[in-house]
Amino acid sequence: MRSEDHHIVRDMALAKQAISHGSLISKGHTLISFLDEVQDKCNLDLGNVSCVVRNFPFFMEGERHTQMRQRVLKHMGTVASLKSWEDYFDTSLRKALNTIDLDQETDLVSAFIDPFLQEITCTLLGLTMEDPHKFRQCTDLAEMLLDPLLPIRALKQMEAAFTDFFEEILSKEIKETGSGSPLLAELLKKPVPGYTKKDTCAFVLVVYAGTLALRYTLANMIFHIVSGGETIKAQAVSKEWVNTHLEHLIRDTMAVRKVSRMAKENCRIGELDFEKGHTVFIDMQAAHYGTEAECPMHKGKKWDDETLDNKTHMAFGKGSHYCLGANFSKFILSKVLPELFTRYPDMRLVNTTPDLMEHTQILSVRTLKCYMRN
Amino acid sequence: METEAQAITNFLTEKISAYSKVPVSELPADKALEDIGLSSLDIVMISGEIEDEFDIEIDPSVIFDSKTINEVVEKVLKSKD
């Protein structure tokens, strides 16, 4: 549907311009006023949802955003800053793979990817809740804030979940680790100007929710490689091959379906006119794979050199909102793939049709059932 | 007697009329939703009212991605199954 206040961009060249165009901004400001209107009309208290939105990196602009961004990038955004964590990541990876070592058949998402990534990202960020189920619900809901059309039902669930999260996280001390200081501990120790403790916790919660994209991409990538045939699986044991082709693999398995921006003023991008206040949905799947393409996870896999050389993608965004966890994600992906395929060279899919999540913003396999050995 | 589909159509038409200020008489069930000019907030509010009225879960994107009122009604009926 193209309504009065929406446009959909499906062309790569236009998408590239739109995603970092100065006149198109994130919808954070409109989301705050949207929440205010919903609060008034439905007589709801959404104070904690608003707090999370105010501190959602993707929605933030200006000096407050820049200062926090610099602190996070310095702490965990570069390969150099992640080096002190490398032994911990390697050990955790081996332990996580050990847990599935005896399985003849397993769902790699629930048995390996989820627990492994949750452990390392929670430790790196300094986030824990007594009840892991509550924590997962909280982060899943935070991730939903990217959905341009939030159901009121979800907003009520968010308010309840975020209230519990803030109560618990603000009442306990963040433990230091042998590998370094977790992000939340660091930011609470030396606060970034303009951030209360609650703001800081909200920010780190959203950073965690952002790392769920790594979970989706990793699952898609393993599906993609396993379904690519024996030759590709055999190549993926090599760290060098994975590092050389990582950007192409990310391009072909990225989980983002749509990115939304809002016109802060009347503007023209390419052949399209945008009026102030209009929402622009960038259809990432169409921009990367074409409008005629079906779900890329269903496409026949091409692995020739020409395809592998295609590294053009916007999986991590562009410009001032370029993903804070991009280097962390690549660091982890480049470790997991060779280790996994070295241990399980005969791994194959139980079902060659992907079991996809039903999600308007995310394209990812929900489960990844594999026979681990012949 | 009013069928379930008619009940949903009537409810949806009334709500769209209330939010868009377009009279019910100008909202046939096969009218293109894109011509009505609902805002994002309108769509969210209407989907919330459908959830409350029919005790189902329906995301705003269902309305956003539908071409006509009829199409929304079909999807609501499917959610109830």
Tab-separated table of C-alpha atoms in Angstrom:
chain	number	residue	atom	x	y	z
A	1	MET	CA	0.000	0.000	0.000
A	2	ARG	CA	1.231	3.493	-0.734
A	3	SER	CA	-0.743	5.809	1.444
A	4	GLU	CA	-0.661	9.580	1.802
A	5	ASP	CA	2.364	9.688	4.029
A	6	HIS	CA	4.468	6.736	2.851
A	7	HIS	CA	6.886	5.975	0.031
A	8	ILE	CA	8.679	2.716	-0.676
A	9	VAL	CA	12.178	2.736	-2.186
A	10	ARG	CA	13.202	-0.466	-3.943
A	11	ASP	CA	16.097	0.687	-6.097
A	12	MET	CA	19.665	0.232	-4.798
A	13	ALA	CA	21.023	3.539	-6.086
A	14	LEU	CA	18.098	5.446	-4.587
A	15	ALA	CA	18.247	3.390	-1.385
A	16	LYS	CA	21.917	4.317	-0.954
A	17	GLN	CA	21.083	7.995	-1.288
A	18	ALA	CA	18.009	7.783	0.912
A	19	ILE	CA	19.622	5.916	3.783
A	20	SER	CA	22.158	8.649	4.476
A	21	HIS	CA	20.446	11.707	2.961
A	22	GLY	CA	20.536	14.714	5.269
A	23	SER	CA	16.840	15.483	4.718
A	24	LEU	CA	15.727	11.988	5.669
A	25	ILE	CA	16.105	11.265	9.347
A	26	SER	CA	15.286	8.381	11.625
A	27	LYS	CA	11.785	8.281	12.966
A	28	GLY	CA	12.823	8.742	16.615
A	29	HIS	CA	11.204	12.164	16.986
A	30	THR	CA	7.997	11.032	15.335
A	31	LEU	CA	8.005	7.873	17.410
A	32	ILE	CA	8.134	9.946	20.606
A	33	SER	CA	5.193	12.090	19.477
A	34	PHE	CA	3.442	8.932	18.251
A	35	LEU	CA	3.867	7.419	21.728
A	36	ASP	CA	2.547	10.626	23.302
A	37	GLU	CA	-0.538	10.466	21.080
A	38	VAL	CA	-1.114	6.778	21.838
A	39	GLN	CA	-0.723	7.496	25.576
A	40	ASP	CA	-3.354	10.235	25.345
A	41	LYS	CA	-5.793	8.348	23.157
A	42	CYS	CA	-5.525	5.023	24.998
A	43	ASN	CA	-4.846	6.400	28.496
A	44	LEU	CA	-1.617	4.411	28.822
A	45	ASP	CA	1.665	5.094	30.599
A	46	LEU	CA	4.487	4.409	28.136
A	47	GLY	CA	7.242	6.237	30.029
A	48	ASN	CA	9.741	3.404	29.906
A	49	VAL	CA	9.104	2.725	26.212
A	50	SER	CA	9.775	6.429	25.574
A	51	CYS	CA	13.026	6.173	27.544
A	52	VAL	CA	14.206	3.287	25.371
A	53	VAL	CA	13.193	5.145	22.188
A	54	ARG	CA	15.084	8.282	23.304
A	55	ASN	CA	18.201	6.156	23.687
A	56	PHE	CA	17.810	4.000	20.590
A	57	PRO	CA	21.046	4.614	18.636
A	58	PHE	CA	19.309	4.310	15.283
A	59	PHE	CA	16.875	7.097	16.233
A	60	MET	CA	19.423	9.451	17.774
A	61	GLU	CA	20.947	12.509	16.141
A	62	GLY	CA	23.349	15.295	17.096
A	63	GLU	CA	26.024	15.712	19.738
A	64	ARG	CA	24.456	13.403	22.330
A	65	HIS	CA	24.461	10.617	19.740
A	66	THR	CA	28.013	11.346	18.550
A	67	GLN	CA	29.505	11.326	22.050
A	68	MET	CA	27.942	7.995	22.977
A	69	ARG	CA	28.878	6.541	19.610
A	70	GLN	CA	32.532	7.480	20.093
A	71	ARG	CA	32.597	5.892	23.534
A	72	VAL	CA	31.046	2.644	22.333
A	73	LEU	CA	33.245	2.383	19.255
A	74	LYS	CA	36.336	2.973	21.369
A	75	HIS	CA	35.265	0.329	23.853
A	76	MET	CA	34.073	-2.474	21.565
A	77	GLY	CA	33.661	-1.194	18.044
A	78	THR	CA	37.078	-1.869	16.610
A	79	VAL	CA	38.981	-5.091	16.030
A	80	ALA	CA	41.745	-3.757	18.310
A	81	SER	CA	39.275	-3.148	21.133
A	82	LEU	CA	37.917	-6.688	20.773
A	83	LYS	CA	41.346	-8.328	20.962
A	84	SER	CA	41.332	-8.538	24.770
A	85	TRP	CA	38.116	-10.560	24.487
A	86	GLU	CA	39.419	-12.931	21.824
A	87	ASP	CA	40.494	-15.775	24.140
A	88	TYR	CA	37.140	-15.575	25.904
A	89	PHE	CA	35.245	-15.702	22.579
A	90	ASP	CA	37.343	-18.688	21.398
A	91	THR	CA	36.823	-20.594	24.634
A	92	SER	CA	33.076	-19.873	24.628
A	93	LEU	CA	32.809	-20.984	21.016
A	94	ARG	CA	34.531	-24.304	21.728
A	95	LYS	CA	32.348	-24.863	24.787
A	96	ALA	CA	29.180	-24.096	22.828
A	97	LEU	CA	30.193	-26.523	20.087
A	98	ASN	CA	31.066	-29.164	22.692
A	99	THR	CA	27.446	-29.095	23.874
A	100	ILE	CA	26.250	-30.363	20.488
A	101	ASP	CA	29.140	-32.742	19.915
A	102	LEU	CA	27.205	-35.885	20.718
A	103	ASP	CA	24.135	-34.923	18.713
A	104	GLN	CA	23.437	-36.846	15.538
A	105	GLU	CA	20.779	-34.284	14.582
A	106	THR	CA	20.314	-30.843	16.108
A	107	ASP	CA	18.661	-27.455	15.678
A	108	LEU	CA	21.695	-25.212	15.428
A	109	VAL	CA	19.686	-22.080	16.260
A	110	SER	CA	18.395	-23.164	19.664
A	111	ALA	CA	21.228	-25.539	20.578
A	112	PHE	CA	24.240	-23.526	19.463
A	113	ILE	CA	23.725	-20.069	17.919
A	114	ASP	CA	21.341	-18.604	20.496
A	115	PRO	CA	23.114	-19.740	23.671
A	116	PHE	CA	26.580	-18.947	22.311
A	117	LEU	CA	25.772	-15.448	21.093
A	118	GLN	CA	23.672	-14.622	24.144
A	119	GLU	CA	26.498	-15.591	26.455
A	120	ILE	CA	29.238	-13.634	24.745
A	121	THR	CA	27.177	-10.500	24.021
A	122	CYS	CA	25.674	-10.357	27.519
A	123	THR	CA	29.168	-10.658	28.997
A	124	LEU	CA	30.659	-8.098	26.629
A	125	LEU	CA	27.849	-5.626	27.342
A	126	GLY	CA	27.375	-6.399	31.052
A	127	LEU	CA	23.681	-7.247	30.801
A	128	THR	CA	21.995	-9.999	32.773
A	129	MET	CA	18.573	-10.658	34.249
A	130	GLU	CA	17.689	-13.377	36.755
A	131	ASP	CA	15.086	-14.771	34.393
A	132	PRO	CA	16.619	-15.465	30.946
A	133	HIS	CA	13.163	-15.798	29.417
A	134	LYS	CA	12.224	-12.304	30.615
A	135	PHE	CA	15.485	-10.934	29.268
A	136	ARG	CA	14.906	-12.503	25.871
A	137	GLN	CA	11.375	-11.110	25.764
A	138	CYS	CA	12.676	-7.667	26.707
A	139	THR	CA	15.311	-7.630	23.959
A	140	ASP	CA	12.922	-9.039	21.348
A	141	LEU	CA	10.498	-6.241	22.193
A	142	ALA	CA	13.244	-3.591	22.060
A	143	GLU	CA	14.105	-4.856	18.602
A	144	MET	CA	10.476	-4.404	17.586
A	145	LEU	CA	10.834	-0.637	18.014
A	146	LEU	CA	12.321	-0.654	14.523
A	147	ASP	CA	8.959	-1.758	13.204
A	148	PRO	CA	7.411	1.321	11.643
A	149	LEU	CA	3.883	0.289	12.632
A	150	LEU	CA	3.865	-0.766	16.264
A	151	PRO	CA	0.755	-2.534	17.523
A	152	ILE	CA	-0.693	-1.101	20.750
A	153	ARG	CA	-0.595	-4.641	22.161
A	154	ALA	CA	3.183	-4.692	21.687
A	155	LEU	CA	3.565	-1.256	23.297
A	156	LYS	CA	1.792	-2.499	26.439
A	157	GLN	CA	4.041	-5.578	26.545
A	158	MET	CA	7.099	-3.370	26.067
A	159	GLU	CA	6.180	-1.057	28.932
A	160	ALA	CA	5.777	-4.009	31.319
A	161	ALA	CA	8.993	-5.704	30.156
A	162	PHE	CA	11.111	-2.528	30.232
A	163	THR	CA	9.802	-1.626	33.702
A	164	ASP	CA	11.015	-5.002	35.031
A	165	PHE	CA	14.306	-4.618	33.185
A	166	PHE	CA	15.089	-1.171	34.624
A	167	GLU	CA	14.107	-2.207	38.154
A	168	GLU	CA	16.433	-5.188	38.067
A	169	ILE	CA	19.387	-3.819	36.148
A	170	LEU	CA	19.556	-0.571	38.132
A	171	SER	CA	19.570	-2.417	41.440
A	172	LYS	CA	22.640	-4.549	40.875
A	173	GLU	CA	26.346	-4.182	40.348
A	174	ILE	CA	27.828	-5.072	36.964
A	175	LYS	CA	30.633	-7.608	37.368
A	176	GLU	CA	34.021	-7.006	35.789
A	177	THR	CA	35.429	-9.926	33.796
A	178	GLY	CA	38.928	-11.262	33.249
A	179	SER	CA	38.801	-10.104	29.633
A	180	GLY	CA	37.880	-6.509	30.289
A	181	SER	CA	35.254	-4.147	31.543
A	182	PRO	CA	31.761	-4.770	30.130
A	183	LEU	CA	30.273	-1.851	28.206
A	184	LEU	CA	27.550	-1.048	30.743
A	185	ALA	CA	30.020	-1.056	33.659
A	186	GLU	CA	32.307	1.270	31.715
A	187	LEU	CA	29.501	3.677	30.793
A	188	LEU	CA	28.130	3.787	34.350
A	189	LYS	CA	31.612	4.338	35.767
A	190	LYS	CA	32.290	7.281	33.450
A	191	PRO	CA	28.867	8.462	32.227
A	192	VAL	CA	28.514	10.139	28.865
A	193	PRO	CA	27.187	13.690	29.404
A	194	GLY	CA	23.420	13.899	29.013
A	195	TYR	CA	22.744	10.296	29.978
A	196	THR	CA	21.152	9.271	33.280
A	197	LYS	CA	21.825	5.765	34.598
A	198	LYS	CA	18.478	4.702	33.192
A	199	ASP	CA	19.303	6.247	29.793
A	200	THR	CA	22.588	4.342	29.762
A	201	CYS	CA	20.890	1.038	30.625
A	202	ALA	CA	18.298	1.678	27.905
A	203	PHE	CA	21.047	2.406	25.389
A	204	VAL	CA	22.953	-0.801	26.192
A	205	LEU	CA	19.728	-2.813	26.084
A	206	VAL	CA	19.146	-1.575	22.543
A	207	VAL	CA	22.747	-2.309	21.576
A	208	TYR	CA	22.102	-5.868	22.745
A	209	ALA	CA	18.865	-6.016	20.739
A	210	GLY	CA	20.912	-4.870	17.737
A	211	THR	CA	23.214	-7.852	18.138
A	212	LEU	CA	20.231	-10.115	17.446
A	213	ALA	CA	20.876	-9.219	13.805
A	214	LEU	CA	24.108	-11.225	14.149
A	215	ARG	CA	22.088	-14.226	15.328
A	216	TYR	CA	19.842	-13.960	12.265
A	217	THR	CA	22.702	-13.442	9.844
A	218	LEU	CA	24.768	-16.298	11.271
A	219	ALA	CA	21.821	-18.692	11.015
A	220	ASN	CA	21.121	-17.583	7.441
A	221	MET	CA	24.802	-17.861	6.553
A	222	ILE	CA	25.140	-21.411	7.841
A	223	PHE	CA	21.963	-22.373	5.932
A	224	HIS	CA	23.344	-20.694	2.827
A	225	ILE	CA	26.707	-22.491	3.004
A	226	VAL	CA	25.318	-25.910	3.919
A	227	SER	CA	22.824	-25.730	1.071
A	228	GLY	CA	25.579	-24.534	-1.279
A	229	GLY	CA	27.002	-28.028	-1.677
A	230	GLU	CA	30.085	-29.998	-0.661
A	231	THR	CA	32.643	-27.784	-2.395
A	232	ILE	CA	31.466	-24.656	-0.608
A	233	LYS	CA	31.254	-26.420	2.753
A	234	ALA	CA	34.805	-27.650	2.249
A	235	GLN	CA	35.963	-24.083	1.487
A	236	ALA	CA	34.315	-22.711	4.622
A	237	VAL	CA	36.766	-24.576	6.879
A	238	SER	CA	39.402	-22.104	5.744
A	239	LYS	CA	39.687	-18.879	7.767
A	240	GLU	CA	41.223	-17.229	4.730
A	241	TRP	CA	38.317	-18.195	2.428
A	242	VAL	CA	35.777	-16.974	4.988
A	243	ASN	CA	37.596	-13.669	5.499
A	244	THR	CA	37.972	-13.123	1.748
A	245	HIS	CA	34.286	-13.764	1.061
A	246	LEU	CA	32.744	-12.496	4.280
A	247	GLU	CA	31.248	-9.335	2.772
A	248	HIS	CA	29.619	-11.345	-0.016
A	249	LEU	CA	28.246	-13.829	2.505
A	250	ILE	CA	26.834	-10.948	4.571
A	251	ARG	CA	25.287	-9.455	1.442
A	252	ASP	CA	23.533	-12.685	0.592
A	253	THR	CA	22.300	-13.505	4.065
A	254	MET	CA	21.514	-10.162	5.721
A	255	ALA	CA	18.351	-10.278	7.749
A	256	VAL	CA	17.038	-6.717	7.378
A	257	ARG	CA	13.872	-6.443	5.317
A	258	LYS	CA	13.073	-2.725	5.583
A	259	VAL	CA	14.592	0.460	6.961
A	260	SER	CA	12.378	3.450	7.610
A	261	ARG	CA	13.320	7.138	7.458
A	262	MET	CA	11.300	10.327	7.692
A	263	ALA	CA	11.562	13.491	5.600
A	264	LYS	CA	12.369	16.416	7.903
A	265	GLU	CA	11.785	18.836	5.030
A	266	ASN	CA	10.525	18.764	1.451
A	267	CYS	CA	13.231	17.199	-0.681
A	268	ARG	CA	13.924	15.478	-3.964
A	269	ILE	CA	16.053	12.326	-4.183
A	270	GLY	CA	16.542	10.875	-7.631
A	271	GLU	CA	13.195	11.180	-9.375
A	272	LEU	CA	11.160	11.100	-6.179
A	273	ASP	CA	9.732	14.040	-4.259
A	274	PHE	CA	9.350	13.640	-0.536
A	275	GLU	CA	7.189	15.971	1.522
A	276	LYS	CA	8.074	16.991	5.042
A	277	GLY	CA	6.757	14.390	7.507
A	278	HIS	CA	6.481	11.593	4.977
A	279	THR	CA	7.853	8.175	5.896
A	280	VAL	CA	10.182	6.433	3.494
A	281	PHE	CA	10.461	2.668	3.670
A	282	ILE	CA	13.669	1.365	2.117
A	283	ASP	CA	12.989	-2.178	0.964
A	284	MET	CA	16.434	-3.682	1.550
A	285	GLN	CA	15.631	-7.048	0.046
A	286	ALA	CA	14.367	-5.542	-3.221
A	287	ALA	CA	17.288	-3.086	-3.341
A	288	HIS	CA	19.837	-5.890	-2.982
A	289	TYR	CA	18.241	-8.723	-4.916
A	290	GLY	CA	15.744	-6.996	-7.239
A	291	THR	CA	11.996	-6.585	-7.091
A	292	GLU	CA	11.314	-9.802	-8.953
A	293	ALA	CA	13.380	-11.918	-6.587
A	294	GLU	CA	11.561	-14.169	-4.249
A	295	CYS	CA	12.925	-14.662	-0.784
A	296	PRO	CA	16.726	-14.908	-1.296
A	297	MET	CA	16.842	-17.929	1.005
A	298	HIS	CA	14.836	-19.834	-1.611
A	299	LYS	CA	16.962	-18.811	-4.586
A	300	GLY	CA	19.171	-21.309	-6.303
A	301	LYS	CA	22.649	-20.785	-4.871
A	302	LYS	CA	25.262	-19.327	-7.148
A	303	TRP	CA	28.807	-19.652	-5.982
A	304	ASP	CA	30.846	-18.702	-9.064
A	305	ASP	CA	33.700	-16.229	-8.691
A	306	GLU	CA	31.706	-13.400	-10.232
A	307	THR	CA	28.956	-13.771	-7.638
A	308	LEU	CA	31.406	-14.154	-4.787
A	309	ASP	CA	33.069	-10.900	-5.802
A	310	ASN	CA	29.824	-8.981	-5.308
A	311	LYS	CA	30.387	-7.281	-1.995
A	312	THR	CA	28.096	-4.296	-2.368
A	313	HIS	CA	25.676	-4.171	0.511
A	314	MET	CA	24.102	-1.978	3.140
A	315	ALA	CA	23.588	-4.684	5.740
A	316	PHE	CA	25.147	-2.487	8.424
A	317	GLY	CA	23.558	0.747	7.231
A	318	LYS	CA	25.490	3.794	6.159
A	319	GLY	CA	26.742	7.129	7.479
A	320	SER	CA	26.344	8.316	11.067
A	321	HIS	CA	24.136	5.357	11.960
A	322	TYR	CA	26.492	2.708	10.604
A	323	CYS	CA	26.072	-0.326	12.850
A	324	LEU	CA	28.046	-0.048	16.111
A	325	GLY	CA	28.421	-3.816	16.178
A	326	ALA	CA	29.602	-4.278	12.580
A	327	ASN	CA	33.183	-5.173	13.499
A	328	PHE	CA	32.058	-7.327	16.398
A	329	SER	CA	29.734	-9.210	14.038
A	330	LYS	CA	32.435	-9.780	11.427
A	331	PHE	CA	34.905	-10.805	14.138
A	332	ILE	CA	32.513	-13.458	15.433
A	333	LEU	CA	31.335	-14.659	12.006
A	334	SER	CA	34.923	-15.144	10.867
A	335	LYS	CA	35.579	-17.315	13.934
A	336	VAL	CA	32.392	-19.378	13.972
A	337	LEU	CA	32.258	-20.524	10.347
A	338	PRO	CA	35.703	-22.173	10.043
A	339	GLU	CA	35.422	-23.748	13.501
A	340	LEU	CA	31.929	-25.119	12.808
A	341	PHE	CA	32.693	-26.545	9.368
A	342	THR	CA	36.037	-27.972	10.499
A	343	ARG	CA	34.313	-29.854	13.288
A	344	TYR	CA	31.354	-30.960	11.196
A	345	PRO	CA	32.488	-31.363	7.570
A	346	ASP	CA	29.616	-33.742	6.840
A	347	MET	CA	26.897	-31.499	8.254
A	348	ARG	CA	23.781	-31.378	6.067
A	349	LEU	CA	20.286	-29.938	6.288
A	350	VAL	CA	17.410	-32.053	7.548
A	351	ASN	CA	15.089	-29.998	5.361
A	352	THR	CA	16.352	-28.065	2.350
A	353	THR	CA	13.410	-25.627	2.514
A	354	PRO	CA	14.209	-22.875	5.031
A	355	ASP	CA	11.947	-22.576	8.063
A	356	LEU	CA	11.589	-18.778	8.032
A	357	MET	CA	10.459	-16.519	10.881
A	358	GLU	CA	7.180	-14.691	10.393
A	359	HIS	CA	8.426	-11.154	10.869
A	360	THR	CA	7.748	-7.996	8.923
A	361	GLN	CA	11.252	-6.561	9.485
A	362	ILE	CA	13.486	-9.621	9.742
A	363	LEU	CA	14.273	-12.303	7.204
A	364	SER	CA	15.846	-15.238	8.975
A	365	VAL	CA	15.561	-18.948	9.521
A	366	ARG	CA	13.718	-19.709	12.759
A	367	THR	CA	15.216	-23.168	13.111
A	368	LEU	CA	18.188	-24.790	11.426
A	369	LYS	CA	17.911	-28.539	11.792
A	370	CYS	CA	20.989	-30.379	10.619
A	371	TYR	CA	22.407	-33.869	10.622
A	372	MET	CA	25.818	-33.253	12.108
A	373	ARG	CA	27.492	-36.412	10.812
A	374	ASN	CA	27.116	-38.971	8.078
B	1	MET	CA	-28.642	-12.388	10.142
B	2	GLU	CA	-25.284	-10.606	9.830
B	3	THR	CA	-22.409	-12.922	8.889
B	4	GLU	CA	-19.038	-12.706	10.587
B	5	ALA	CA	-17.488	-11.234	7.451
B	6	GLN	CA	-20.201	-8.560	7.286
B	7	ALA	CA	-19.738	-7.733	10.964
B	8	ILE	CA	-15.995	-7.261	10.471
B	9	THR	CA	-16.538	-5.252	7.283
B	10	ASN	CA	-19.014	-2.945	9.026
B	11	PHE	CA	-16.765	-2.481	12.042
B	12	LEU	CA	-13.711	-1.805	9.884
B	13	THR	CA	-15.568	0.609	7.604
B	14	GLU	CA	-16.866	2.592	10.573
B	15	LYS	CA	-13.414	2.821	12.109
B	16	ILE	CA	-11.751	3.845	8.832
B	17	SER	CA	-14.462	6.447	8.375
B	18	ALA	CA	-13.949	7.784	11.895
B	19	TYR	CA	-10.169	8.121	11.507
B	20	SER	CA	-10.059	9.309	7.905
B	21	LYS	CA	-13.185	11.544	8.118
B	22	VAL	CA	-14.390	9.968	4.874
B	23	PRO	CA	-18.144	9.182	5.111
B	24	VAL	CA	-19.082	5.495	5.347
B	25	SER	CA	-21.146	5.910	2.156
B	26	GLU	CA	-17.901	6.625	0.275
B	27	LEU	CA	-16.115	3.552	1.600
B	28	PRO	CA	-17.217	0.491	-0.368
B	29	ALA	CA	-15.414	-2.689	0.655
B	30	ASP	CA	-13.541	-2.819	-2.653
B	31	LYS	CA	-12.287	0.767	-2.439
B	32	ALA	CA	-8.505	1.073	-2.663
B	33	LEU	CA	-7.149	1.829	0.813
B	34	GLU	CA	-4.366	3.916	-0.676
B	35	ASP	CA	-6.969	6.401	-1.906
B	36	ILE	CA	-8.309	6.986	1.597
B	37	GLY	CA	-5.125	8.480	3.002
B	38	LEU	CA	-4.877	6.889	6.423
B	39	SER	CA	-1.863	7.957	8.484
B	40	SER	CA	0.446	5.487	10.243
B	41	LEU	CA	-1.132	6.406	13.581
B	42	ASP	CA	-4.629	5.797	12.145
B	43	ILE	CA	-3.557	2.346	10.980
B	44	VAL	CA	-2.074	1.476	14.384
B	45	MET	CA	-5.201	2.692	16.201
B	46	ILE	CA	-7.549	0.782	13.878
B	47	SER	CA	-5.577	-2.472	14.207
B	48	GLY	CA	-5.718	-2.063	18.019
B	49	GLU	CA	-9.488	-1.601	17.892
B	50	ILE	CA	-9.873	-4.704	15.706
B	51	GLU	CA	-7.836	-6.696	18.245
B	52	ASP	CA	-10.033	-5.528	21.135
B	53	GLU	CA	-13.304	-6.041	19.281
B	54	PHE	CA	-12.604	-9.495	17.842
B	55	ASP	CA	-10.116	-10.790	20.420
B	56	ILE	CA	-7.373	-11.574	17.907
B	57	GLU	CA	-3.829	-10.381	17.255
B	58	ILE	CA	-3.438	-8.427	14.047
B	59	ASP	CA	-0.426	-6.319	13.214
B	60	PRO	CA	-0.861	-2.863	11.655
B	61	SER	CA	1.190	-4.123	8.719
B	62	VAL	CA	-1.792	-6.309	7.754
B	63	ILE	CA	-3.783	-3.144	6.993
B	64	PHE	CA	-0.775	-1.396	5.525
B	65	ASP	CA	-0.106	-4.259	3.104
B	66	SER	CA	-3.761	-4.730	2.067
B	67	LYS	CA	-5.221	-3.132	-1.018
B	68	THR	CA	-8.901	-3.002	0.033
B	69	ILE	CA	-11.178	-3.315	3.053
B	70	ASN	CA	-12.219	-6.718	1.701
B	71	GLU	CA	-8.614	-7.891	1.800
B	72	VAL	CA	-8.231	-6.795	5.432
B	73	VAL	CA	-11.462	-8.611	6.316
B	74	GLU	CA	-10.177	-11.804	4.703
B	75	LYS	CA	-6.970	-11.601	6.741
B	76	VAL	CA	-8.886	-10.922	9.959
B	77	LEU	CA	-11.067	-13.952	9.282
B	78	LYS	CA	-7.948	-16.065	8.729
B	79	SER	CA	-6.510	-14.867	12.067
B	80	LYS	CA	-9.687	-16.005	13.792
B	81	ASP	CA	-9.405	-19.555	12.401
